[in-house]
PDB file of C-alpha atoms in Angstrom:
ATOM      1  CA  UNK A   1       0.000   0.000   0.000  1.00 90.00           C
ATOM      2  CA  UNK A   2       1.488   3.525  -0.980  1.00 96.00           C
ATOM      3  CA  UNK A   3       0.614   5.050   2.572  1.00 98.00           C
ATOM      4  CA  UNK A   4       2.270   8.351   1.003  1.00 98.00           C
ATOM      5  CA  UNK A   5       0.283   8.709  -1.878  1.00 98.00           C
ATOM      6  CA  UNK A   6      -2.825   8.549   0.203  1.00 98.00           C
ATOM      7  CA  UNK A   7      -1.663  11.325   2.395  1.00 98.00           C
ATOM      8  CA  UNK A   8      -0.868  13.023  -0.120  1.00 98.00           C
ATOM      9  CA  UNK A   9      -4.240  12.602  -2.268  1.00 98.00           C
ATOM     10  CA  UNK A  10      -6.338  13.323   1.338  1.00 98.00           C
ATOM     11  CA  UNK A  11      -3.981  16.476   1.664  1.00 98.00           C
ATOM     12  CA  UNK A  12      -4.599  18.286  -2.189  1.00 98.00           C
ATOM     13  CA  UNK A  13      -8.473  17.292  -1.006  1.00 98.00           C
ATOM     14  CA  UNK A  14      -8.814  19.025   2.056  1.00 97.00           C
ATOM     15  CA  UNK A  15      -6.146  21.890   1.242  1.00 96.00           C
ATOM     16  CA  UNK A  16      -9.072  24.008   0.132  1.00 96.00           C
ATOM     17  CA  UNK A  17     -11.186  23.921   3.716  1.00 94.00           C
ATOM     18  CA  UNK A  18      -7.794  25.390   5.064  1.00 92.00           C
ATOM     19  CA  UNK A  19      -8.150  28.287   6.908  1.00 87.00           C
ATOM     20  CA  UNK A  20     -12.415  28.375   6.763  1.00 90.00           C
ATOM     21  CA  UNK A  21     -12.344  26.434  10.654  1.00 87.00           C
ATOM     22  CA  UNK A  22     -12.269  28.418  14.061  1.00 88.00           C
ATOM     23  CA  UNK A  23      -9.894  27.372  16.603  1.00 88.00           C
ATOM     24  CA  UNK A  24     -11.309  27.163  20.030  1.00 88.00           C
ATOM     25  CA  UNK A  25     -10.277  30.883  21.485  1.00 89.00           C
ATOM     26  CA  UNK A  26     -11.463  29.645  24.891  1.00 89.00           C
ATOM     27  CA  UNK A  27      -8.570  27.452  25.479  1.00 89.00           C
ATOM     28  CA  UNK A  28      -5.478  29.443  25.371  1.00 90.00           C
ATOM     29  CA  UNK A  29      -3.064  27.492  23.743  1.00 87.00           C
ATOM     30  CA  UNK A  30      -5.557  26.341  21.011  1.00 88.00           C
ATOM     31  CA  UNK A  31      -6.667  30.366  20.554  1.00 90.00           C
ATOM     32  CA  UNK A  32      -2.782  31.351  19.446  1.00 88.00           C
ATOM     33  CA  UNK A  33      -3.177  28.410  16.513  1.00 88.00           C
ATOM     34  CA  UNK A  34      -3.639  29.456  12.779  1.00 89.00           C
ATOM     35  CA  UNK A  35      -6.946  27.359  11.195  1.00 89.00           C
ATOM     36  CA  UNK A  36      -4.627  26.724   8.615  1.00 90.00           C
ATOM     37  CA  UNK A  37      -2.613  24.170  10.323  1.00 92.00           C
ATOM     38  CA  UNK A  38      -2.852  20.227   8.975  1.00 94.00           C
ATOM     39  CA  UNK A  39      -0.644  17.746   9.524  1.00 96.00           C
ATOM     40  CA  UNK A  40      -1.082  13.842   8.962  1.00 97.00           C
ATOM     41  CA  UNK A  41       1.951  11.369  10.135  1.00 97.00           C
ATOM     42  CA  UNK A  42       1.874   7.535   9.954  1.00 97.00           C
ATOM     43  CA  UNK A  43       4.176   5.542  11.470  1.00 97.00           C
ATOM     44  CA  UNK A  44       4.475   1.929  10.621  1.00 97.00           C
ATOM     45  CA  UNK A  45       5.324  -1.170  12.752  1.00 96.00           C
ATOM     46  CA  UNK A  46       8.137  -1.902  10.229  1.00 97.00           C
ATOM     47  CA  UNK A  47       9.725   1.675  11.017  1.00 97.00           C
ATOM     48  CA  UNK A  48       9.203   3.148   7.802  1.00 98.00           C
ATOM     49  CA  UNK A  49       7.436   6.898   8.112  1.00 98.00           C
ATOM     50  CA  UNK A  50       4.983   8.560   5.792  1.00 99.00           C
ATOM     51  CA  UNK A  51       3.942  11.896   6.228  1.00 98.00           C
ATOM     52  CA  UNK A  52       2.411  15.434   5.014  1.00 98.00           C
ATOM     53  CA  UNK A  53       2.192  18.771   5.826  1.00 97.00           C
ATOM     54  CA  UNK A  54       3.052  20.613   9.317  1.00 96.00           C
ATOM     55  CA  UNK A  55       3.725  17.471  11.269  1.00 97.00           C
ATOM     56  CA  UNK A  56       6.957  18.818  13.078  1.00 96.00           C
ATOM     57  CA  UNK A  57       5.491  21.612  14.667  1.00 92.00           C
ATOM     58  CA  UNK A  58       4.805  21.084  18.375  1.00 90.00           C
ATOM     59  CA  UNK A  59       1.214  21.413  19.572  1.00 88.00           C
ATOM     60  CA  UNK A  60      -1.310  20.735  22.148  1.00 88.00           C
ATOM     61  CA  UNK A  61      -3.240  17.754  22.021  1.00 90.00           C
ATOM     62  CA  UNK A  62      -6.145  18.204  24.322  1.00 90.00           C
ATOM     63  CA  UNK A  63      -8.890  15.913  23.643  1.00 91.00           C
ATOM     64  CA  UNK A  64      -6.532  13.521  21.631  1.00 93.00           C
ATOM     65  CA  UNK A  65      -4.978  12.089  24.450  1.00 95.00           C
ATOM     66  CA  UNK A  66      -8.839  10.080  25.189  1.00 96.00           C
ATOM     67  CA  UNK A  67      -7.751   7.755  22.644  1.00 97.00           C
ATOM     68  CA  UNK A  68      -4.269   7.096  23.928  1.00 96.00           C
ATOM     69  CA  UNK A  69      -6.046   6.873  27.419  1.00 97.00           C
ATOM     70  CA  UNK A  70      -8.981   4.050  26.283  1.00 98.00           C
ATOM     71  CA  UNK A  71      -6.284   2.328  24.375  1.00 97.00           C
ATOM     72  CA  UNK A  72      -4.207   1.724  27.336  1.00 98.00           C
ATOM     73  CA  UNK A  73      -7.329   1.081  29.805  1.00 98.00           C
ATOM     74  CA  UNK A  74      -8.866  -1.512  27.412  1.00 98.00           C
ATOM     75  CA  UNK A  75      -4.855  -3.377  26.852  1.00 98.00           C
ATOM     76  CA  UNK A  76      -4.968  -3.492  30.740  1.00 97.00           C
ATOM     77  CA  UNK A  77      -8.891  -3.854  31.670  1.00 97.00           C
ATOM     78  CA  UNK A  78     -10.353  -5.037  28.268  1.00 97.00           C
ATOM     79  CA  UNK A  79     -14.143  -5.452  28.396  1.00 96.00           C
ATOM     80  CA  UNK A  80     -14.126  -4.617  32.123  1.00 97.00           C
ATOM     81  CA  UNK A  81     -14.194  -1.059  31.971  1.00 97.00           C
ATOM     82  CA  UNK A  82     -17.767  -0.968  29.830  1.00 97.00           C
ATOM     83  CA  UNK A  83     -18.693  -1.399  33.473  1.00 96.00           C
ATOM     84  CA  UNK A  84     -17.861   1.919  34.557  1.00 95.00           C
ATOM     85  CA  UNK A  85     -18.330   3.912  31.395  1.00 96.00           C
ATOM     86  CA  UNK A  86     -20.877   3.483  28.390  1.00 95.00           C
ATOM     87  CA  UNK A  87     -20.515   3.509  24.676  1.00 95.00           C
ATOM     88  CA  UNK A  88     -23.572   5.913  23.549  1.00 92.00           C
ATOM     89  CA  UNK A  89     -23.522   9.318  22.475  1.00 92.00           C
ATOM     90  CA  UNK A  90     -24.077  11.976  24.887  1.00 87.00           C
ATOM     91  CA  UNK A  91     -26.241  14.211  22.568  1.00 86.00           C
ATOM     92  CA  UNK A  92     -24.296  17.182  25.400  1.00 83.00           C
ATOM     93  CA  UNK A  93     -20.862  19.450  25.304  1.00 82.00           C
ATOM     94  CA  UNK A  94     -18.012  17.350  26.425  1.00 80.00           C
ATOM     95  CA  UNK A  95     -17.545  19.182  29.565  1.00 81.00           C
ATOM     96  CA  UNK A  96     -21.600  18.741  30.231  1.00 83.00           C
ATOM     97  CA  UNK A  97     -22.532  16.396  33.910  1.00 82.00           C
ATOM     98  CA  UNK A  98     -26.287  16.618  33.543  1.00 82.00           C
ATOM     99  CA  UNK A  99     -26.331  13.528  31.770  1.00 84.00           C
ATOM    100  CA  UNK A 100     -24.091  11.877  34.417  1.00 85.00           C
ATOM    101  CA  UNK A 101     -26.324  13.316  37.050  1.00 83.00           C
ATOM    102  CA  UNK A 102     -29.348  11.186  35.438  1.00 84.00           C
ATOM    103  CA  UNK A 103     -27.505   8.224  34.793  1.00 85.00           C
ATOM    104  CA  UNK A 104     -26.450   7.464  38.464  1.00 86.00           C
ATOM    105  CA  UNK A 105     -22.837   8.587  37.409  1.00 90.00           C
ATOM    106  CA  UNK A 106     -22.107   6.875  34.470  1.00 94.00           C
ATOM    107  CA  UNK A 107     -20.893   8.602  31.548  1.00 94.00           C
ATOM    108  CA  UNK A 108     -22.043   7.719  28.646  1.00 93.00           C
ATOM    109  CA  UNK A 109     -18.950   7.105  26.636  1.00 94.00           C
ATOM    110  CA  UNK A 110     -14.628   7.583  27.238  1.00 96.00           C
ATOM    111  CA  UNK A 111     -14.699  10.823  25.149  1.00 94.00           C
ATOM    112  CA  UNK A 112     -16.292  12.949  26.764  1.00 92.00           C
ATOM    113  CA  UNK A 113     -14.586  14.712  30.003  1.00 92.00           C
ATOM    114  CA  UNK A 114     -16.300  12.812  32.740  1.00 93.00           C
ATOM    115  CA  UNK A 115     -16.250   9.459  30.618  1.00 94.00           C
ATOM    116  CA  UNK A 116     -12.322  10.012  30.223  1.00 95.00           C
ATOM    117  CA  UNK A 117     -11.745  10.645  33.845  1.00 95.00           C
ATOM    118  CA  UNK A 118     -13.203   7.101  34.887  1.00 95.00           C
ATOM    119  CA  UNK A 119     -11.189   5.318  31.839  1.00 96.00           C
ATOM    120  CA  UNK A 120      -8.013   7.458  33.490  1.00 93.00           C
TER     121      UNK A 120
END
């Protein structure tokens, strides 16, 4: 598989919606971020590295790091931690707890902020 071409083709695609997004202003170090930022980076078992636009600049990865987190809960829990936290959509903001208030503290899936707290 030609894992560069693919970026590539999936960058020239999306180049155009550059710059149209809105960072979120009320986090600070997302509000200092131009829209026009996109970066892509695979990195195979094998060691070989395909990649495409501004993947060496630093950055913050905020909400990101919930996918990292269930990955590593579900290698060391596996099914056991549906028990604490569900799989549906919220239908809320991430950062909303009346739904966790109604559900006898459950949150309704890892991604949003009281879901990820449980699966950390």
């Amino acid at each position: 598989m030609n894992y560069q071409r693919i970026l590539d083709e999936i960058f020239c695609e999306v180049k155009p919606e550059f710059g149209k997004g809105k960072v979120a202003d009320y986090i600070p170090a997302l509000s200092k971020i131009s829209p026009d930022k996109f970066g892509m980076f695979v990195s195979c078992v094998d060691g070989s590295e395909y990649f495409v636009g501004d993947v060496f600049e630093t950055f913050s990865i905020q909400s990101i790091s919930k996918v990292f987190t269930l990955t590593l809960a579900i290698e060391f829990e596996g099914d056991k931690i549906w028990e604490r936290v569900g799989k549906e959509p919220s239908g809320n903001p991430f950062n909303s707890l009346v739904q966790l208030e109604y559900e006898n503290g459950k949150p309704r899936n890892p991604f949003i902020n009281a879901g990820a707290l449980v699966i950390t």
